[in-house]
CSV table of C-alpha atoms in Angstrom, one decimal:
chain,number,residue,atom,x,y,z
R,1,UNK,CA,-18.2,-32.0,18.6
R,2,UNK,CA,-17.7,-28.3,19.2
R,3,UNK,CA,-16.9,-26.3,16.1
R,4,UNK,CA,-13.6,-25.1,17.5
R,5,UNK,CA,-12.5,-28.7,17.7
R,6,UNK,CA,-13.6,-29.3,14.1
R,7,UNK,CA,-11.5,-26.3,13.1
R,8,UNK,CA,-8.4,-27.5,15.0
R,9,UNK,CA,-8.7,-31.0,13.5
R,10,UNK,CA,-9.2,-29.5,10.0
R,11,UNK,CA,-6.2,-27.3,10.4
R,12,UNK,CA,-4.1,-30.2,11.7
R,13,UNK,CA,-5.1,-32.4,8.7
R,14,UNK,CA,-4.5,-29.7,6.1
R,15,UNK,CA,-1.3,-28.4,7.6
R,16,UNK,CA,1.0,-31.1,6.2
R,17,UNK,CA,-0.4,-30.5,2.7
R,18,UNK,CA,-0.8,-26.8,2.1
R,19,UNK,CA,0.0,-24.2,4.8
R,20,UNK,CA,-1.2,-21.4,2.5
R,21,UNK,CA,-4.6,-23.0,2.3
R,22,UNK,CA,-4.9,-23.1,6.0
R,23,UNK,CA,-4.3,-19.4,6.2
R,24,UNK,CA,-7.1,-18.8,3.7
R,25,UNK,CA,-9.5,-20.9,5.6
R,26,UNK,CA,-8.5,-19.3,8.9
R,27,UNK,CA,-9.3,-15.9,7.3
R,28,UNK,CA,-12.6,-17.1,6.0
R,29,UNK,CA,-13.6,-18.4,9.5
R,30,UNK,CA,-12.7,-15.1,11.1
R,31,UNK,CA,-14.5,-13.1,8.4
R,32,UNK,CA,-17.7,-15.0,8.3
R,33,UNK,CA,-18.7,-16.1,11.8
R,34,UNK,CA,-22.2,-17.1,10.6
R,35,UNK,CA,-20.7,-19.5,8.1
R,36,UNK,CA,-18.6,-21.6,10.3
R,37,UNK,CA,-20.7,-24.6,9.3
R,38,UNK,CA,-19.2,-24.4,5.9
R,39,UNK,CA,-15.8,-25.5,7.3
R,40,UNK,CA,-16.4,-28.6,9.3
R,41,UNK,CA,-13.8,-31.2,9.0
R,42,UNK,CA,-15.8,-33.1,6.4
R,43,UNK,CA,-16.2,-29.8,4.4
R,44,UNK,CA,-12.5,-29.2,4.5
R,45,UNK,CA,-11.8,-32.6,3.1
R,46,UNK,CA,-14.4,-32.0,0.3
R,47,UNK,CA,-12.8,-28.6,-0.6
R,48,UNK,CA,-9.3,-30.1,-0.6
R,49,UNK,CA,-10.4,-33.0,-2.8
R,50,UNK,CA,-12.0,-30.6,-5.3
R,51,UNK,CA,-9.0,-28.4,-5.4
R,52,UNK,CA,-6.8,-31.3,-6.4
R,53,UNK,CA,-9.3,-32.3,-9.2
R,54,UNK,CA,-9.4,-28.7,-10.4
R,55,UNK,CA,-5.6,-28.6,-10.7
R,56,UNK,CA,-5.7,-31.8,-12.9
R,57,UNK,CA,-8.5,-30.4,-15.1
R,58,UNK,CA,-6.8,-27.1,-15.5
R,59,UNK,CA,-3.8,-28.8,-17.0
R,60,UNK,CA,-5.9,-31.1,-19.2
R,61,UNK,CA,-8.0,-28.2,-20.5
R,62,UNK,CA,-5.1,-25.7,-20.8
R,63,UNK,CA,-7.3,-23.4,-18.7
R,64,UNK,CA,-6.6,-20.3,-16.7
R,65,UNK,CA,-8.8,-19.3,-13.8
R,66,UNK,CA,-9.5,-15.6,-13.1
R,67,UNK,CA,-11.3,-14.8,-9.9
R,68,UNK,CA,-12.8,-11.6,-8.6
R,69,UNK,CA,-11.8,-10.5,-5.1
R,70,UNK,CA,-15.4,-10.9,-3.9
R,71,UNK,CA,-15.6,-14.7,-4.4
R,72,UNK,CA,-15.0,-17.1,-1.5
R,73,UNK,CA,-11.5,-17.9,-0.4
R,74,UNK,CA,-11.4,-21.5,-1.6
R,75,UNK,CA,-12.2,-20.3,-5.2
R,76,UNK,CA,-9.6,-17.6,-4.8
R,77,UNK,CA,-7.1,-20.3,-3.8
R,78,UNK,CA,-7.4,-22.2,-7.1
R,79,UNK,CA,-7.3,-19.0,-9.3
R,80,UNK,CA,-4.3,-18.0,-11.3
R,81,UNK,CA,-5.2,-14.3,-10.7
R,82,UNK,CA,-7.4,-12.6,-8.0
R,83,UNK,CA,-8.1,-9.0,-8.4
R,84,UNK,CA,-10.7,-6.3,-9.3
R,85,UNK,CA,-12.4,-5.9,-12.6
R,86,UNK,CA,-9.8,-3.7,-14.3
R,87,UNK,CA,-6.8,-5.9,-13.4
R,88,UNK,CA,-8.7,-9.0,-14.5
R,89,UNK,CA,-9.6,-7.3,-17.8
R,90,UNK,CA,-5.9,-6.7,-18.4
R,91,UNK,CA,-5.1,-10.3,-17.4
R,92,UNK,CA,-7.8,-11.6,-19.8
R,93,UNK,CA,-6.4,-9.5,-22.6
R,94,UNK,CA,-2.9,-10.7,-21.9
R,95,UNK,CA,-3.8,-14.4,-21.8
R,96,UNK,CA,-1.9,-16.2,-24.5
R,97,UNK,CA,-1.1,-19.8,-23.6
R,98,UNK,CA,-4.5,-20.9,-22.4
R,99,UNK,CA,-7.3,-22.3,-24.6
R,100,UNK,CA,-9.9,-21.8,-21.8
R,101,UNK,CA,-10.6,-18.9,-19.5
R,102,UNK,CA,-12.8,-19.8,-16.5
R,103,UNK,CA,-14.0,-16.5,-14.9
R,104,UNK,CA,-15.1,-16.9,-11.3
R,105,UNK,CA,-17.1,-13.7,-11.0
R,106,UNK,CA,-20.3,-12.5,-12.5
R,107,UNK,CA,-21.6,-12.7,-16.1
R,108,UNK,CA,-20.5,-9.3,-17.4
R,109,UNK,CA,-17.0,-10.1,-16.3
R,110,UNK,CA,-17.0,-13.3,-18.3
R,111,UNK,CA,-18.5,-11.4,-21.3
R,112,UNK,CA,-15.6,-8.9,-21.1
R,113,UNK,CA,-13.1,-11.8,-21.1
R,114,UNK,CA,-14.8,-13.2,-24.2
R,115,UNK,CA,-14.8,-9.9,-26.0
R,116,UNK,CA,-11.1,-9.6,-25.4
R,117,UNK,CA,-10.5,-13.2,-26.4
R,118,UNK,CA,-13.0,-14.2,-29.0
R,119,UNK,CA,-11.1,-17.3,-30.1
R,120,UNK,CA,-11.0,-18.8,-26.6
R,121,UNK,CA,-13.6,-20.7,-24.7
R,122,UNK,CA,-14.9,-18.7,-21.7
R,123,UNK,CA,-16.6,-20.5,-18.9
R,124,UNK,CA,-18.4,-19.3,-15.8
R,125,UNK,CA,-19.2,-21.5,-12.7
R,126,UNK,CA,-22.9,-20.4,-12.7
R,127,UNK,CA,-24.7,-18.6,-15.5
R,128,UNK,CA,-27.1,-17.1,-13.0
R,129,UNK,CA,-24.3,-15.1,-11.4
R,130,UNK,CA,-25.5,-11.7,-12.5
R,131,UNK,CA,-25.1,-8.1,-11.3
R,132,UNK,CA,-27.7,-5.7,-10.1
R,133,UNK,CA,-25.9,-2.8,-11.8
R,134,UNK,CA,-25.7,-4.5,-15.1
R,135,UNK,CA,-29.3,-5.7,-14.8
R,136,UNK,CA,-30.5,-2.1,-14.1
R,137,UNK,CA,-29.5,-1.0,-17.6
R,138,UNK,CA,-31.6,-2.7,-20.2
R,139,UNK,CA,-30.0,-2.1,-23.7
R,140,UNK,CA,-33.2,-0.8,-25.3
R,141,UNK,CA,-33.9,1.6,-22.4
R,142,UNK,CA,-30.3,2.8,-22.5
R,143,UNK,CA,-30.6,3.4,-26.2
R,144,UNK,CA,-33.7,5.6,-25.8
R,145,UNK,CA,-32.1,7.5,-22.9
R,146,UNK,CA,-29.0,8.2,-25.0
R,147,UNK,CA,-31.0,9.3,-28.0
R,148,UNK,CA,-32.7,12.0,-25.9
R,149,UNK,CA,-29.4,13.1,-24.4
R,150,UNK,CA,-27.6,13.3,-27.7
R,151,UNK,CA,-30.5,15.4,-29.1
R,152,UNK,CA,-29.8,18.0,-26.3
R,153,UNK,CA,-26.0,17.9,-26.0
R,154,UNK,CA,-23.8,17.8,-29.1
R,155,UNK,CA,-20.6,17.1,-27.1
R,156,UNK,CA,-22.1,14.1,-25.1
R,157,UNK,CA,-19.7,11.3,-24.3
R,158,UNK,CA,-21.0,8.0,-23.1
R,159,UNK,CA,-19.0,6.6,-20.2
R,160,UNK,CA,-20.0,3.2,-19.0
R,161,UNK,CA,-18.9,1.4,-15.9
R,162,UNK,CA,-17.6,-2.0,-16.6
R,163,UNK,CA,-20.5,-3.5,-14.5
R,164,UNK,CA,-22.7,-3.6,-17.6
R,165,UNK,CA,-23.8,-6.0,-20.3
R,166,UNK,CA,-21.9,-6.4,-23.6
R,167,UNK,CA,-24.9,-4.9,-25.4
R,168,UNK,CA,-24.7,-1.7,-23.3
R,169,UNK,CA,-20.9,-1.5,-23.6
R,170,UNK,CA,-21.5,-1.6,-27.4
R,171,UNK,CA,-23.4,1.7,-27.1
R,172,UNK,CA,-20.6,3.4,-25.2
R,173,UNK,CA,-17.7,5.6,-26.1
R,174,UNK,CA,-15.5,4.4,-23.3
R,175,UNK,CA,-15.6,1.9,-20.5
R,176,UNK,CA,-14.3,2.7,-17.0
R,177,UNK,CA,-13.7,0.7,-13.8
R,178,UNK,CA,-13.5,2.0,-10.3
R,179,UNK,CA,-9.7,1.8,-10.5
R,180,UNK,CA,-9.3,4.0,-13.6
R,181,UNK,CA,-12.5,6.1,-13.7
R,182,UNK,CA,-11.0,9.3,-12.5
R,183,UNK,CA,-7.9,9.1,-14.7
R,184,UNK,CA,-10.2,8.6,-17.8
R,185,UNK,CA,-12.8,11.2,-16.9
R,186,UNK,CA,-10.1,13.8,-16.4
R,187,UNK,CA,-8.7,13.1,-19.9
R,188,UNK,CA,-12.1,13.5,-21.6
R,189,UNK,CA,-12.5,17.0,-23.1
R,190,UNK,CA,-16.3,16.7,-23.1
R,191,UNK,CA,-18.4,18.8,-20.7
R,192,UNK,CA,-21.5,16.5,-20.8
R,193,UNK,CA,-21.1,13.0,-19.7
R,194,UNK,CA,-23.7,10.3,-19.8
R,195,UNK,CA,-22.6,8.1,-16.9
R,196,UNK,CA,-24.1,4.7,-16.4
R,197,UNK,CA,-25.2,2.5,-14.7
R,198,UNK,CA,-24.0,3.5,-11.2
R,199,UNK,CA,-25.6,6.7,-10.0
R,200,UNK,CA,-23.6,6.7,-6.7
R,201,UNK,CA,-20.3,6.5,-8.5
R,202,UNK,CA,-21.4,9.2,-11.0
R,203,UNK,CA,-22.5,11.5,-8.1
R,204,UNK,CA,-19.1,11.0,-6.4
R,205,UNK,CA,-17.2,12.2,-9.5
R,206,UNK,CA,-19.7,15.0,-10.3
R,207,UNK,CA,-18.9,16.5,-6.9
R,208,UNK,CA,-15.2,16.4,-7.6
R,209,UNK,CA,-15.5,17.6,-11.2
R,210,UNK,CA,-17.8,20.6,-11.1
R,211,UNK,CA,-16.6,21.7,-14.5
R,212,UNK,CA,-18.4,18.8,-16.1
R,213,UNK,CA,-22.1,17.8,-16.1
R,214,UNK,CA,-22.9,14.2,-15.3
R,215,UNK,CA,-26.2,12.8,-16.6
R,216,UNK,CA,-26.7,9.8,-14.4
R,217,UNK,CA,-28.5,6.5,-15.0
R,218,UNK,CA,-30.5,5.3,-12.1
R,219,UNK,CA,-28.6,2.2,-11.1
R,220,UNK,CA,-27.1,0.9,-7.9
R,221,UNK,CA,-25.1,-2.0,-6.5
R,222,UNK,CA,-27.4,-4.1,-4.3
R,223,UNK,CA,-24.4,-4.9,-2.0
R,224,UNK,CA,-22.8,-1.4,-1.6
R,225,UNK,CA,-26.1,0.4,-1.2
R,226,UNK,CA,-26.4,-1.4,2.1
R,227,UNK,CA,-23.4,0.5,3.4
R,228,UNK,CA,-25.2,3.4,4.9
R,229,UNK,CA,-24.1,6.1,7.3
R,230,UNK,CA,-26.4,4.5,9.9
R,231,UNK,CA,-24.5,1.2,9.5
R,232,UNK,CA,-21.2,3.0,9.9
R,233,UNK,CA,-22.5,4.7,13.0
R,234,UNK,CA,-23.3,1.3,14.5
R,235,UNK,CA,-19.8,0.1,13.9
R,236,UNK,CA,-18.2,3.3,15.3
R,237,UNK,CA,-20.3,2.9,18.4
R,238,UNK,CA,-18.2,-0.2,19.1
R,239,UNK,CA,-14.9,0.9,17.5
R,240,UNK,CA,-14.9,4.8,17.7
R,241,UNK,CA,-11.4,5.1,16.3
R,242,UNK,CA,-11.9,2.8,13.3
R,243,UNK,CA,-10.7,3.9,9.9
R,244,UNK,CA,-13.5,3.8,7.4
R,245,UNK,CA,-12.3,2.6,3.9
R,246,UNK,CA,-15.2,2.5,1.4
R,247,UNK,CA,-15.8,1.4,-2.2
R,248,UNK,CA,-16.9,4.0,-4.8
R,249,UNK,CA,-20.2,2.2,-5.3
R,250,UNK,CA,-21.4,3.1,-1.8
R,251,UNK,CA,-24.0,6.0,-1.3
R,252,UNK,CA,-22.6,9.5,-1.3
R,253,UNK,CA,-23.5,10.1,2.3
R,254,UNK,CA,-21.4,7.1,3.2
R,255,UNK,CA,-18.4,8.0,1.2
R,256,UNK,CA,-18.6,11.5,2.6
R,257,UNK,CA,-17.9,10.2,6.1
R,258,UNK,CA,-15.2,7.8,5.0
R,259,UNK,CA,-11.5,8.3,5.6
R,260,UNK,CA,-10.8,6.9,2.2
R,261,UNK,CA,-12.9,6.0,-0.9
R,262,UNK,CA,-11.7,4.1,-3.9
R,263,UNK,CA,-11.6,0.9,-5.9
R,264,UNK,CA,-11.0,-2.5,-4.4
R,265,UNK,CA,-7.3,-2.3,-5.3
R,266,UNK,CA,-7.0,1.2,-4.0
R,267,UNK,CA,-8.7,0.3,-0.7
R,268,UNK,CA,-6.3,-2.6,-0.1
R,269,UNK,CA,-3.3,-0.4,-0.9
R,270,UNK,CA,-4.5,2.3,1.4
R,271,UNK,CA,-5.2,-0.2,4.2
R,272,UNK,CA,-1.6,-1.6,3.9
R,273,UNK,CA,-0.3,1.9,4.7
R,274,UNK,CA,-2.1,2.2,8.0
R,275,UNK,CA,0.0,2.2,11.1
R,276,UNK,CA,0.1,-0.9,13.4
R,277,UNK,CA,-2.7,-1.1,15.9
R,278,UNK,CA,-5.3,0.5,13.5
R,279,UNK,CA,-8.8,-0.9,13.4
R,280,UNK,CA,-10.1,-0.7,9.8
R,281,UNK,CA,-13.5,-1.1,8.3
R,282,UNK,CA,-13.6,-2.2,4.7
R,283,UNK,CA,-17.0,-1.0,3.3
R,284,UNK,CA,-17.4,-3.4,0.4
R,285,UNK,CA,-18.3,-7.0,-0.4
R,286,UNK,CA,-17.0,-10.0,1.5
R,287,UNK,CA,-13.9,-11.5,0.0
R,288,UNK,CA,-11.9,-8.2,0.1
R,289,UNK,CA,-11.0,-8.6,3.8
R,290,UNK,CA,-9.6,-12.1,3.0
R,291,UNK,CA,-7.4,-10.5,0.3
R,292,UNK,CA,-6.2,-7.9,2.8
R,293,UNK,CA,-5.2,-10.5,5.4
R,294,UNK,CA,-3.3,-12.4,2.7
R,295,UNK,CA,-1.5,-9.3,1.5
R,296,UNK,CA,-0.6,-8.3,5.0
R,297,UNK,CA,0.7,-11.8,5.7
R,298,UNK,CA,3.1,-11.5,2.7
R,299,UNK,CA,4.3,-8.2,4.1
R,300,UNK,CA,4.8,-9.7,7.6
R,301,UNK,CA,2.1,-7.4,8.9
R,302,UNK,CA,-0.8,-9.7,9.5
R,303,UNK,CA,-1.1,-8.8,13.1
R,304,UNK,CA,-0.8,-5.0,12.5
R,305,UNK,CA,-4.5,-4.3,11.6
R,306,UNK,CA,-7.8,-5.4,13.1
R,307,UNK,CA,-10.5,-5.7,10.4
R,308,UNK,CA,-14.1,-5.2,11.7
R,309,UNK,CA,-17.6,-4.9,10.2
R,310,UNK,CA,-18.4,-3.4,6.8
R,311,UNK,CA,-18.4,-6.7,4.9
R,312,UNK,CA,-21.5,-7.5,2.9
R,313,UNK,CA,-22.2,-10.7,0.9
R,314,UNK,CA,-22.9,-10.4,-2.8
R,315,UNK,CA,-25.5,-13.2,-3.6
R,316,UNK,CA,-24.3,-13.3,-7.2
R,317,UNK,CA,-20.6,-13.8,-6.2
R,318,UNK,CA,-21.8,-16.5,-3.8
R,319,UNK,CA,-22.8,-18.5,-6.8
R,320,UNK,CA,-19.1,-19.1,-7.5
R,321,UNK,CA,-18.6,-22.2,-5.5
R,322,UNK,CA,-15.6,-24.6,-5.6
R,323,UNK,CA,-18.1,-27.2,-6.9
R,324,UNK,CA,-19.1,-24.9,-9.7
R,325,UNK,CA,-15.5,-24.3,-10.7
R,326,UNK,CA,-14.9,-28.0,-10.9
R,327,UNK,CA,-18.1,-28.8,-12.7
R,328,UNK,CA,-17.5,-26.1,-15.3
R,329,UNK,CA,-14.0,-27.4,-16.1
R,330,UNK,CA,-15.3,-31.0,-16.2
R,331,UNK,CA,-18.2,-30.4,-18.5
R,332,UNK,CA,-16.9,-27.2,-20.3
R,333,UNK,CA,-20.2,-25.6,-19.5
R,334,UNK,CA,-21.7,-23.1,-19.0
R,335,UNK,CA,-20.0,-21.3,-21.8
R,336,UNK,CA,-20.3,-17.5,-22.2
R,337,UNK,CA,-20.7,-16.2,-25.8
R,338,UNK,CA,-21.2,-12.7,-27.2
R,339,UNK,CA,-22.6,-12.0,-30.7
R,340,UNK,CA,-19.9,-10.8,-33.0
R,341,UNK,CA,-21.4,-7.4,-34.0
R,342,UNK,CA,-22.0,-6.6,-30.3
R,343,UNK,CA,-18.5,-7.8,-29.3
R,344,UNK,CA,-16.9,-5.7,-32.1
R,345,UNK,CA,-18.5,-2.5,-30.9
R,346,UNK,CA,-18.0,-3.2,-27.2
R,347,UNK,CA,-14.3,-4.0,-27.9
R,348,UNK,CA,-13.8,-0.4,-29.3
R,349,UNK,CA,-15.0,1.1,-26.0
R,350,UNK,CA,-12.9,-1.4,-23.9
R,351,UNK,CA,-9.8,-0.7,-26.0
R,352,UNK,CA,-10.3,3.0,-25.6
R,353,UNK,CA,-10.4,2.5,-21.8
R,354,UNK,CA,-7.1,0.6,-21.9
R,355,UNK,CA,-5.5,3.2,-24.1
R,356,UNK,CA,-6.6,6.1,-21.9
R,357,UNK,CA,-5.9,4.4,-18.5
R,358,UNK,CA,-2.9,2.2,-19.3
R,359,UNK,CA,-1.8,0.2,-16.3
R,360,UNK,CA,-3.7,2.3,-13.7
């Protein structure tokens, strides 16, 4: 049967149960044309069945599900909160009633939730969901690097992007996210900044803060480093008037040609302000265009923008499947733990971030 008929049948079957879920699946089909085999009629039934089971298990376990905006739409659909790293950090910190936090994201995010909630059980759908940025910064290598810098610069402050392990956070003075980085960096009196692990983000802020000296760790995001000027030129060849909206983790030459550069949340807010008829490119990981469509739908502007190109799949975020969410709640595994001495030191840097940034 042609895939379009499968899609129509799936939508017809789901319509009477949950119209919002249909919108999410429609967005996923539009955003991932190479993945239409994921959403055959049988697959839609499987997803729906698992979603119902997850709702039951959430209540039984007294669990809250936090999902990053890069995960697939059906996982976003079962989450209590979907956002970027900083908003989810605040959400994890504010979690009071739940006994269990299931973090649909990558390992460092679940570690952060555990650091902020040491008394709660923190689960992740797949323990192998890592991060190229976090993995680029080995704790021993970072320690050696910082020792050398501290010997040279008495005023050195260690600013660490949240995409890092708990052990590296524990060596830091303050944590930042893409949402609050500028606000925090501007408040620091130090001239010399050890910025890790994202060299592209560090270079972006170095250019805009010439009064400071950024000492950069050599790390990159394997997803955002693919968003090159050449890739944007290919997109512009088809949509010459497209507005380029790019994440801070992209290479400097890419952000330089963008109309707007910022965090995931800032990208979404900017896109919402674009006039009707605009063609927009979201230069970031897949999942964010889905969020934009949902947000526009709530504003009654779902037909105002055309989203094209620029979406790249994060293989680590792809490990967050609806099956994995169900399995984690069913078995209460895999559980993320952080050694107490490391957690205590990392917490100081995270709390300083929250104190400096507030609700940015």
